Amino acid sequence: LQRHSSNNPKVFVKSILDGDIRSAAQLLTLIERRDPAALPLLKALYPHTGKARLIGVTGPAGVGKSTLINRLTEDFRKKNRSVGILAIDPTSPLSGGALLGDRLRMHQHFLDQGVFIRSLATQGAWGGISPALFDAIHILDAMGKAFIFIETIGVGQDEVRIAQLAQTVLLVLAPGMGDTVQIMKAGLLEIGDLIAVNKGTPLEGRQLAQQLQAFDQNHPIVRISAEEGEGLRELSSQLERELQKIDTFSCKKEFFAREELQWLLYEKLQTKGMGFPFTSELIESVARREKDPYEIVETWGR
Amino acid sequence: LQRHSSNNPKVFVKSILDGDIRSAAQLLTLIERRDPAALPLLKALYPHTGKARLIGVTGPAGVGKSTLINRLTEDFRKKNRSVGILAIDPTSPLSGGALLGDRLRMHQHFLDQGVFIRSLATQGAWGGISPALFDAIHILDAMGKAFIFIETIGVGQDEVRIAQLAQTVLLVLAPGMGDTVQIMKAGLLEIGDLIAVNKGTPLEGRQLAQQLQAFDQNHPIVRISAEEGEGLRELSSQLERELQKIDTFSCKKEFFAREELQWLLYEKLQTKGMGFPFTSELIESVARREKDPYEIVETWGR
């Protein structure tokens, strides 16, 4: 935080509520670092949240999610709706997350003041999901963004969990990508309220769409080319239809609150050392098979 | 457990220590279900574990991990070493894990008594990692398997965590799979003690191997065709060299013990309701923005 704002949290909070990009970016940096200075600000912002519509965008890497979000953002902007984009980057424990820059540059709306784009490096244990993700959503929400895209990097367990936080999930697939069959088999189609088939020739796209439709008759499947703008009108109108569903909106809020409490609590347990109360001597004795881990955990806390 | 064994845990434990496949399979089913009946048996087995060498095999879906494990198992069996194979199936929260059967059938050693193959459905929150995974490794270890392959379904955060439990990690890649570039960028190459480039024409394989070598000069990269048996002799001898590294073996044991304690503890916190101590009324009030989640978690446990 800059001196003037840290001295006056109220001013800082107000500037975020007014949609100020720099203040929001500063706070996002704090929450990424898990800096305790963020806490009073997050508390002050929280009552102003819960208005944004979260749209999870998931699908295998390379399927064109960023390009599609660009297109949909264009559409929202024409209707004068403000948009937030959170690109989740589950940073490898081993690298510094080199994917971020590439993805940001893909967004043509990077310079539009009505669009706030942020990649979120969620380091640590749990793939892309972490308390920082919830905080980041609240910040964009408090900024007044009507729609927040949450873009995952691929499609897997963590990504499903992230997408499920959103009220509306857009699953993007493409013909000829090996993962599609696995996605179908693993039941991941069901997470998409709406499925977009991107890339490939029109024939390939139609074939995949038919294949998917045979597998899943519950959700609209639209064949598009995000690059060339094909099928986007239909996708937009299907998306609008999904976004009208008020029921989903409120029921997801409780799910979201529950998940958030769980993650905050787990973070607290870890930070306070309550999450790992065992000494290195004890660990060594388990590693040497002098003690068994079951007994230790069973008797812990008694 | 069958009546005779449940009445006499010592007999049951001994039969697992003798390598009895049926008893091991029964216990694995119990631990998958998180049945408390497994606990005394696991405790009794634990002092007999810590001898097996764990080999993590990771890489994108469809890259040929199962075929390669088949081949390496063949090699181990010729040298009369017993082998365990654990195929991790991070069951989708939405499906029953349809991938399992397919993968098991790919293993030609399914009927060899010296090879114990098991897929492990790890349901729930955390992708493929869970206390059941640790238990399963202990069971195969206690059976006397000298080498245990831990095969992940793809490559992502969870898979990295699983692979890191192993003392030796074999990363499998293939030319022309879109994920390879992402894996390189995300620093995932570093998790492989040994990298196998499978599939593709010899030229494509060599090109990818060179590309990878330019990126990562620390780890041996071997071009193979698991299907046709090419390059396997070199891969085997490189793998043998990795397996000789005693240092890695002991230092990984402490890491393993620490991780296991952490997961058991977390499971305990969840099961006892200590992991989520909040009522649905409280969740609703958070969802309605009457209370903020930060305050609730901050004051919890005081």
XYZ file of C-alpha atoms in Angstrom:
604
model
C 0.000 0.000 0.000
C 1.125 3.477 -0.672
C 1.615 5.604 2.421
C -1.454 7.778 1.901
C -3.770 4.830 1.538
C -2.318 2.650 4.287
C -2.717 5.582 6.652
C -6.326 5.823 5.678
C -7.930 2.472 4.964
C -11.299 4.146 4.389
C -9.914 6.163 1.480
C -8.331 3.047 0.071
C -11.527 1.010 0.376
C -13.535 3.795 -1.230
C -11.154 3.992 -4.177
C -11.642 0.245 -4.802
C -15.418 0.634 -4.534
C -15.069 3.424 -7.111
C -13.356 0.941 -9.394
C -9.853 2.339 -9.131
C -7.545 -0.061 -10.941
C -4.330 0.844 -9.149
C -5.784 0.357 -5.675
C -7.318 -2.946 -6.695
C -4.024 -4.097 -8.192
C -2.191 -3.145 -4.987
C -4.625 -5.081 -2.835
C -4.424 -8.076 -5.156
C -0.672 -8.103 -4.740
C -1.113 -8.080 -0.970
C -3.527 -11.000 -1.028
C -1.273 -12.997 -3.347
C 1.482 -12.597 -0.772
C -0.973 -13.362 2.061
C 0.012 -10.085 3.679
C -2.028 -9.549 6.883
C -2.333 -5.855 5.951
C -4.998 -6.930 3.450
C -7.317 -8.272 6.133
C -8.993 -5.053 7.405
C -9.467 -3.941 3.790
C -11.063 -7.253 2.780
C -13.363 -7.055 5.796
C -14.444 -3.548 4.822
C -15.050 -4.597 1.211
C -16.970 -7.782 1.944
C -20.396 -6.202 2.638
C -20.182 -4.588 -0.822
C -19.686 -7.886 -2.619
C -22.029 -10.582 -3.881
C -23.347 -8.631 -6.854
C -21.072 -9.868 -9.613
C -21.973 -12.799 -11.784
C -19.139 -15.300 -11.913
C -18.527 -17.108 -15.191
C -16.083 -19.993 -14.976
C -14.319 -20.778 -18.236
C -12.619 -24.134 -18.323
C -11.277 -26.608 -20.863
C -7.989 -28.197 -21.935
C -4.917 -26.042 -22.460
C -4.685 -24.610 -25.967
C -8.395 -24.846 -26.682
C -8.789 -21.095 -27.106
C -10.260 -19.990 -23.767
C -8.457 -16.634 -23.739
C -9.519 -15.787 -27.289
C -13.102 -16.685 -26.476
C -13.108 -14.597 -23.296
C -11.782 -11.709 -25.408
C -14.728 -12.108 -27.764
C -17.327 -12.381 -25.040
C -15.836 -9.375 -23.278
C -16.150 -7.424 -26.538
C -19.825 -8.358 -26.560
C -20.358 -7.347 -22.912
C -18.519 -4.068 -23.480
C -20.795 -3.203 -26.412
C -23.691 -3.535 -23.959
C -21.724 -1.277 -21.589
C -21.290 -3.918 -18.926
C -18.128 -3.885 -16.871
C -16.044 -7.011 -16.931
C -13.408 -8.541 -14.703
C -11.138 -11.346 -15.820
C -9.234 -13.533 -13.387
C -6.772 -15.890 -15.005
C -5.844 -18.583 -12.530
C -2.227 -19.617 -12.618
C -1.553 -22.563 -10.383
C 2.113 -21.797 -10.100
C 4.296 -24.826 -10.143
C 6.044 -25.359 -6.825
C 9.180 -25.423 -8.952
C 8.820 -22.473 -11.298
C 7.747 -18.903 -11.031
C 4.695 -19.361 -13.243
C 5.996 -18.405 -16.663
C 2.613 -18.822 -18.286
C 1.145 -15.635 -16.915
C 2.634 -13.050 -19.244
C 1.686 -14.984 -22.362
C -1.897 -15.239 -21.331
C -2.293 -11.617 -20.351
C -0.945 -10.413 -23.657
C -3.613 -12.443 -25.387
C -6.280 -10.176 -24.033
C -7.010 -7.294 -26.393
C -8.948 -5.531 -23.648
C -5.833 -5.042 -21.601
C -6.016 -1.269 -22.068
C -9.803 -0.846 -21.761
C -10.594 0.873 -18.448
C -13.941 -0.919 -18.263
C -12.166 -4.259 -18.135
C -9.989 -5.331 -15.244
C -7.704 -8.237 -16.067
C -5.593 -9.946 -13.519
C -3.731 -13.180 -13.407
C -3.631 -14.749 -10.027
C -0.634 -16.799 -9.045
C -1.924 -19.204 -6.443
C 1.159 -20.764 -5.044
C 1.329 -23.690 -2.766
C -0.335 -26.924 -2.200
C -3.743 -26.855 -3.705
C -3.443 -26.242 -7.407
C -5.376 -23.194 -8.388
C -7.727 -22.998 -5.441
C -6.753 -21.032 -2.352
C -8.066 -18.287 -0.095
C -6.411 -15.777 -2.455
C -8.840 -16.791 -5.189
C -11.843 -15.954 -3.027
C -10.279 -12.652 -1.982
C -9.542 -11.746 -5.599
C -13.123 -12.434 -6.630
C -14.363 -10.203 -3.799
C -12.059 -7.397 -4.895
C -13.264 -7.443 -8.511
C -16.829 -7.757 -7.251
C -16.387 -4.760 -4.932
C -14.944 -2.773 -7.861
C -18.375 -3.087 -9.419
C -17.571 -5.558 -12.182
C -20.923 -6.965 -13.292
C -19.378 -10.073 -14.820
C -16.233 -11.812 -13.727
C -14.658 -14.435 -15.941
C -12.617 -16.987 -14.026
C -10.308 -18.620 -16.508
C -8.561 -21.841 -15.549
C -5.419 -23.020 -17.230
C -6.548 -26.503 -18.105
C -9.215 -28.922 -17.021
C -8.651 -31.196 -14.054
C -9.806 -31.673 -10.503
C -8.670 -28.268 -9.296
C -10.129 -26.545 -12.299
C -13.464 -28.238 -11.719
C -13.448 -26.966 -8.146
C -12.668 -23.472 -9.341
C -15.319 -23.556 -12.038
C -17.899 -24.793 -9.524
C -17.505 -21.579 -7.560
C -18.941 -19.736 -10.536
C -22.674 -19.438 -11.097
C -22.258 -20.224 -14.767
C -19.679 -22.530 -16.255
C -18.585 -22.393 -19.868
C -16.677 -25.480 -20.960
C -14.544 -25.023 -24.085
C -13.483 -28.008 -26.160
C -11.863 -28.456 -29.566
C -11.810 -31.262 -32.131
C -8.691 -33.381 -32.342
C -7.495 -32.745 -28.827
C -6.799 -36.018 -27.105
C -8.214 -34.896 -23.812
C -11.781 -34.632 -25.086
C -12.531 -38.333 -24.778
C -11.091 -38.389 -21.282
C -13.184 -35.382 -20.351
C -16.291 -37.135 -21.582
C -15.438 -40.337 -19.755
C -14.607 -38.556 -16.534
C -18.000 -36.872 -16.522
C -16.486 -33.429 -16.799
C -19.016 -32.420 -19.465
C -21.550 -32.096 -16.677
C -19.767 -29.149 -15.123
C -20.437 -27.010 -18.195
C -23.763 -25.169 -18.160
C -22.839 -24.358 -21.704
C -20.322 -26.062 -23.970
C -18.468 -24.284 -26.780
C -16.744 -26.338 -29.478
C -13.953 -24.126 -30.771
C -11.361 -24.522 -33.532
C -11.142 -27.192 -36.222
C -12.900 -27.137 -39.584
C -16.677 -26.567 -39.557
C -17.103 -30.280 -40.302
C -14.834 -31.382 -37.449
C -16.567 -28.955 -35.128
C -20.016 -30.223 -36.067
C -18.901 -33.820 -35.624
C -17.537 -33.184 -32.147
C -20.638 -31.204 -31.212
C -22.825 -34.142 -32.322
C -20.669 -36.598 -30.414
C -20.936 -34.477 -27.288
C -24.661 -33.993 -27.727
C -25.132 -37.756 -27.856
C -23.273 -37.972 -24.568
C -24.864 -35.020 -22.834
C -28.334 -33.886 -23.750
C -28.750 -31.519 -20.841
C -26.586 -28.627 -21.869
C -26.478 -26.399 -24.927
C -23.516 -27.109 -27.192
C -22.501 -24.392 -29.630
C -19.953 -24.733 -32.414
C -17.843 -21.612 -32.733
C -14.629 -20.209 -34.082
C -13.492 -17.634 -31.554
C -10.682 -16.612 -33.896
C -12.955 -15.904 -36.863
C -16.003 -14.856 -34.877
C -18.238 -17.686 -36.086
C -21.096 -18.864 -33.901
C -20.451 -16.181 -31.316
C -23.879 -14.614 -31.613
C -25.522 -17.916 -30.725
C -23.060 -18.561 -27.919
C -23.672 -15.069 -26.493
C -27.420 -15.505 -26.510
C -27.146 -18.939 -24.884
C -24.830 -17.425 -22.294
C -27.294 -14.591 -21.659
C -29.984 -17.198 -21.084
C -27.794 -18.947 -18.517
C -26.979 -15.637 -16.849
C -30.694 -14.923 -16.342
C -31.073 -17.934 -14.069
C -31.520 -16.242 -10.727
C -31.912 -19.487 -8.773
C -28.427 -20.624 -9.617
C -27.170 -17.254 -8.523
C -28.419 -17.416 -4.940
C -27.814 -21.105 -4.360
C -24.231 -20.757 -5.531
C -23.638 -17.985 -3.020
C -24.023 -20.344 -0.107
C -21.785 -22.910 -1.724
C -19.242 -20.164 -2.263
C -19.445 -18.974 1.354
C -19.043 -22.504 2.646
C -16.012 -23.151 0.462
C -14.474 -19.843 1.423
C -14.889 -20.480 5.153
C -13.341 -23.904 4.694
C -10.295 -22.521 2.909
C -9.806 -19.651 5.337
C -10.036 -22.051 8.229
C -7.598 -24.429 6.659
C -5.199 -21.571 6.007
C -5.514 -20.507 9.638
C -4.791 -24.018 10.845
C -1.715 -24.158 8.685
C -0.448 -20.687 9.527
C -0.881 -21.072 13.263
C 1.066 -24.291 13.130
C -2.125 -26.027 14.245
C -2.193 -27.622 10.830
C 1.108 -29.305 11.491
C 1.814 -29.752 15.157
C 4.550 -32.379 14.855
C 8.264 -31.868 15.450
C 10.964 -32.930 13.026
C 12.142 -35.479 15.614
C 8.713 -37.061 15.498
C 8.741 -37.065 11.697
C 12.121 -38.747 11.696
C 10.933 -41.419 14.072
C 7.986 -42.100 11.758
C 10.336 -42.220 8.775
C 12.511 -44.712 10.686
C 9.392 -46.793 11.464
C 9.906 -46.391 15.219
C 6.446 -44.845 15.472
C 3.435 -45.181 13.243
C 1.664 -42.131 11.863
C -1.794 -43.525 12.624
C -1.182 -43.673 16.362
C 0.323 -40.195 16.414
C -2.600 -38.574 14.646
C -5.119 -40.646 16.604
C -3.816 -39.456 19.965
C -3.137 -35.879 18.844
C -5.294 -33.287 20.562
C -6.502 -35.605 23.331
C -12.673 -58.667 5.754
C -13.690 -62.258 5.707
C -14.830 -63.604 9.022
C -11.792 -65.753 9.728
C -9.367 -62.900 9.130
C -11.324 -60.184 10.882
C -11.499 -62.423 13.917
C -7.777 -62.749 13.809
C -6.010 -59.614 12.659
C -2.632 -61.231 13.206
C -3.406 -63.932 10.647
C -4.611 -61.290 8.226
C -1.533 -59.130 8.697
C 0.727 -62.140 8.255
C -0.982 -63.092 5.005
C -0.316 -59.601 3.639
C 3.301 -59.774 4.771
C 3.485 -63.090 2.906
C 2.328 -61.262 -0.198
C -1.187 -62.698 -0.360
C -3.005 -60.871 -3.121
C -6.546 -61.462 -1.871
C -5.859 -60.129 1.598
C -4.101 -57.083 0.176
C -6.993 -56.423 -2.188
C -9.463 -56.659 0.711
C -7.522 -54.210 2.796
C -7.178 -51.833 -0.146
C -10.932 -51.854 -0.536
C -11.299 -50.975 3.148
C -8.897 -48.070 2.911
C -10.565 -46.740 -0.242
C -13.820 -46.631 1.744
C -11.988 -45.135 4.746
C -13.352 -47.972 6.838
C -12.040 -47.677 10.436
C -11.623 -51.482 10.477
C -8.471 -50.936 8.414
C -6.744 -48.935 11.127
C -5.414 -51.698 13.432
C -4.219 -53.614 10.384
C -2.392 -50.582 8.975
C -0.783 -49.993 12.356
C 0.423 -53.572 12.474
C 1.789 -53.373 8.939
C 3.557 -50.043 9.290
C 6.740 -51.292 11.030
C 7.243 -53.675 8.095
C 7.185 -50.910 5.500
C 9.778 -48.484 4.170
C 11.662 -51.024 2.084
C 10.053 -50.549 -1.309
C 11.449 -48.168 -3.858
C 8.733 -45.861 -5.180
C 8.863 -44.884 -8.827
C 6.476 -42.104 -9.808
C 5.434 -42.156 -13.454
C 3.831 -38.983 -14.664
C 3.113 -37.209 -17.941
C 0.143 -36.027 -20.016
C -2.793 -38.351 -20.657
C -2.292 -40.542 -23.706
C 1.478 -40.361 -23.667
C 1.887 -44.085 -23.103
C 2.610 -44.328 -19.372
C 0.798 -47.654 -18.931
C 2.566 -49.255 -21.879
C 5.909 -48.077 -20.585
C 5.219 -49.374 -17.078
C 4.330 -52.707 -18.684
C 7.700 -52.762 -20.401
C 9.686 -51.768 -17.332
C 7.801 -54.345 -15.278
C 8.776 -56.969 -17.841
C 12.387 -55.953 -17.321
C 12.113 -56.083 -13.511
C 10.405 -59.468 -13.660
C 13.233 -60.903 -15.775
C 15.545 -59.912 -12.926
C 13.115 -61.637 -10.560
C 12.158 -58.473 -8.709
C 8.638 -58.141 -7.404
C 6.649 -55.183 -8.647
C 3.632 -53.279 -7.436
C 1.689 -50.893 -9.631
C -0.665 -48.267 -8.226
C -2.695 -46.432 -10.837
C -4.080 -43.268 -9.312
C -7.579 -42.404 -10.387
C -8.638 -39.024 -9.111
C -12.299 -39.809 -9.446
C -14.326 -36.950 -10.737
C -16.740 -35.604 -8.158
C -19.320 -36.119 -10.872
C -18.579 -39.558 -12.260
C -17.663 -42.914 -10.885
C -14.232 -42.939 -12.460
C -14.788 -44.699 -15.746
C -11.123 -44.553 -16.673
C -10.035 -47.282 -14.296
C -11.056 -50.372 -16.198
C -9.421 -49.204 -19.399
C -6.110 -48.613 -17.746
C -6.037 -51.879 -15.861
C -6.687 -53.852 -19.006
C -3.639 -52.222 -20.553
C -1.379 -54.024 -18.150
C -0.224 -57.341 -19.568
C 1.073 -58.386 -16.139
C -2.404 -58.494 -14.719
C -2.188 -62.257 -14.251
C 1.461 -62.487 -13.116
C 1.525 -63.390 -9.404
C 4.777 -61.475 -8.938
C 3.075 -58.273 -9.968
C 0.346 -56.640 -7.923
C -1.661 -54.085 -9.861
C -4.247 -51.893 -8.275
C -6.048 -48.788 -9.323
C -6.830 -46.484 -6.485
C -9.943 -44.372 -6.678
C -9.179 -41.378 -4.520
C -12.485 -39.640 -4.218
C -13.046 -36.251 -2.819
C -11.496 -32.915 -2.698
C -7.834 -33.231 -3.339
C -7.351 -34.703 -6.757
C -5.333 -37.861 -6.569
C -3.668 -37.288 -3.224
C -5.300 -38.522 -0.042
C -4.544 -40.612 3.037
C -5.705 -43.662 1.031
C -2.732 -43.224 -1.295
C -0.268 -43.433 1.589
C -2.072 -46.446 3.018
C -2.035 -48.199 -0.348
C 1.696 -47.647 -0.745
C 2.262 -49.113 2.727
C 0.203 -52.174 1.859
C 2.148 -52.916 -1.339
C 5.375 -52.194 0.528
C 4.402 -54.588 3.338
C 3.578 -57.251 0.721
C 7.277 -57.180 -0.113
C 7.118 -55.454 -3.480
C 10.644 -54.225 -4.154
C 9.512 -51.612 -6.657
C 6.231 -49.779 -6.691
C 5.191 -47.791 -9.734
C 2.832 -44.949 -8.931
C 1.119 -44.003 -12.146
C -0.739 -40.711 -12.354
C -3.438 -40.048 -14.886
C -2.075 -36.829 -16.295
C 0.328 -34.129 -15.271
C -0.794 -31.255 -13.111
C -0.407 -29.936 -9.608
C -1.831 -32.983 -7.906
C 0.189 -35.315 -10.039
C 3.354 -33.429 -9.186
C 2.576 -33.849 -5.511
C 2.003 -37.547 -5.988
C 5.173 -37.983 -8.009
C 7.169 -36.131 -5.379
C 6.300 -38.804 -2.838
C 8.315 -41.237 -4.927
C 12.073 -41.510 -4.611
C 12.454 -41.625 -8.366
C 10.280 -39.819 -10.865
C 9.972 -40.831 -14.487
C 8.396 -38.157 -16.656
C 6.948 -39.391 -19.959
C 6.382 -37.005 -22.861
C 5.531 -37.421 -26.541
C 6.065 -35.303 -29.649
C 3.090 -33.403 -30.992
C 1.188 -33.224 -27.750
C 0.186 -29.650 -27.062
C 0.847 -29.928 -23.364
C 4.595 -30.379 -23.768
C 5.349 -26.690 -24.204
C 3.210 -25.854 -21.211
C 4.984 -28.494 -19.149
C 8.330 -26.997 -20.099
C 7.185 -23.483 -19.307
C 5.658 -24.475 -16.004
C 8.951 -25.982 -14.901
C 7.439 -29.439 -14.631
C 10.448 -30.966 -16.389
C 12.335 -30.549 -13.156
C 10.228 -33.109 -11.340
C 11.518 -35.892 -13.618
C 14.705 -37.545 -12.435
C 14.543 -39.192 -15.802
C 12.597 -38.158 -18.889
C 11.339 -40.592 -21.522
C 10.256 -39.292 -24.921
C 7.771 -41.835 -26.211
C 5.803 -42.188 -29.475
C 6.231 -40.221 -32.694
C 8.631 -41.011 -35.524
C 12.310 -41.427 -34.566
C 12.952 -37.967 -36.056
C 10.140 -36.310 -34.090
C 11.323 -38.070 -30.948
C 14.892 -36.932 -31.407
C 13.768 -33.363 -32.085
C 11.689 -33.227 -28.913
C 14.499 -34.821 -26.908
C 16.911 -32.145 -28.185
C 14.434 -29.391 -27.414
C 13.993 -30.720 -23.890
C 17.726 -31.166 -23.411
C 18.274 -27.513 -24.310
C 15.745 -26.613 -21.655
C 16.893 -29.019 -18.973
C 20.456 -30.195 -18.854
C 20.220 -31.799 -15.447
C 18.281 -34.945 -16.190
C 18.818 -37.825 -18.593
C 16.402 -37.773 -21.525
C 15.882 -41.019 -23.424
C 13.994 -41.412 -26.673
C 11.940 -44.601 -26.678
C 9.077 -46.385 -28.320
C 7.379 -48.334 -25.545
C 5.115 -49.982 -28.105
C 7.957 -51.271 -30.284
C 10.502 -51.728 -27.527
C 12.973 -49.168 -28.863
C 15.345 -47.411 -26.480
C 14.129 -49.426 -23.520
C 17.518 -50.918 -22.718
C 18.979 -47.432 -22.316
C 15.986 -46.246 -20.303
C 16.224 -49.277 -18.007
C 19.916 -48.724 -17.340
C 19.334 -45.024 -16.668
C 16.512 -45.984 -14.344
C 18.746 -48.505 -12.555
C 21.299 -45.748 -12.049
C 18.617 -43.520 -10.486
C 17.442 -46.363 -8.293
C 20.947 -46.825 -6.875
C 20.885 -43.354 -5.346
C 20.621 -44.209 -1.664
C 20.613 -40.590 -0.490
C 17.403 -39.788 -2.279
C 15.903 -42.871 -0.727
C 16.371 -41.843 2.906
C 15.703 -38.149 2.478
C 12.437 -38.897 0.685
C 11.294 -41.039 3.587
C 11.089 -38.057 5.891
C 9.285 -36.017 3.279
C 6.865 -38.903 2.875
C 6.279 -39.211 6.638
C 5.664 -35.487 6.943
C 3.178 -35.467 4.088
C 1.417 -38.528 5.447
C 1.036 -37.021 8.919
C -0.307 -33.849 7.362
C -2.949 -35.721 5.361
C -3.971 -37.961 8.232
C -4.334 -34.938 10.445
C -6.342 -33.093 7.880
C -8.591 -36.100 7.440
C -9.070 -36.269 11.200
C -9.983 -32.586 11.373
C -12.542 -33.072 8.629
C -14.015 -36.282 9.972
C -14.392 -34.996 13.508
C -16.179 -31.941 12.189
C -13.252 -29.931 13.473
C -12.439 -29.166 9.871
C -15.736 -27.389 9.393
C -17.180 -26.086 12.621
C -19.695 -23.673 11.141
C -23.469 -24.073 11.030
C -25.555 -23.644 7.908
C -27.152 -20.581 9.506
C -23.734 -19.018 9.763
C -22.957 -19.910 6.145
C -26.215 -18.334 5.051
C -25.448 -15.144 6.932
C -22.073 -15.003 5.194
C -23.746 -15.606 1.839
C -26.177 -12.768 2.606
C -23.224 -10.513 3.542
C -24.495 -10.041 7.072
C -21.234 -11.414 8.406
C -17.838 -11.574 6.853
C -15.921 -14.844 6.623
C -12.645 -13.266 7.756
C -14.014 -12.245 11.144
C -15.625 -15.631 11.678
C -12.456 -17.571 10.994
C -10.324 -15.066 12.907
C -12.343 -15.452 16.099
C -12.892 -19.194 15.724
C -11.253 -21.279 18.424
C -10.579 -18.374 20.759
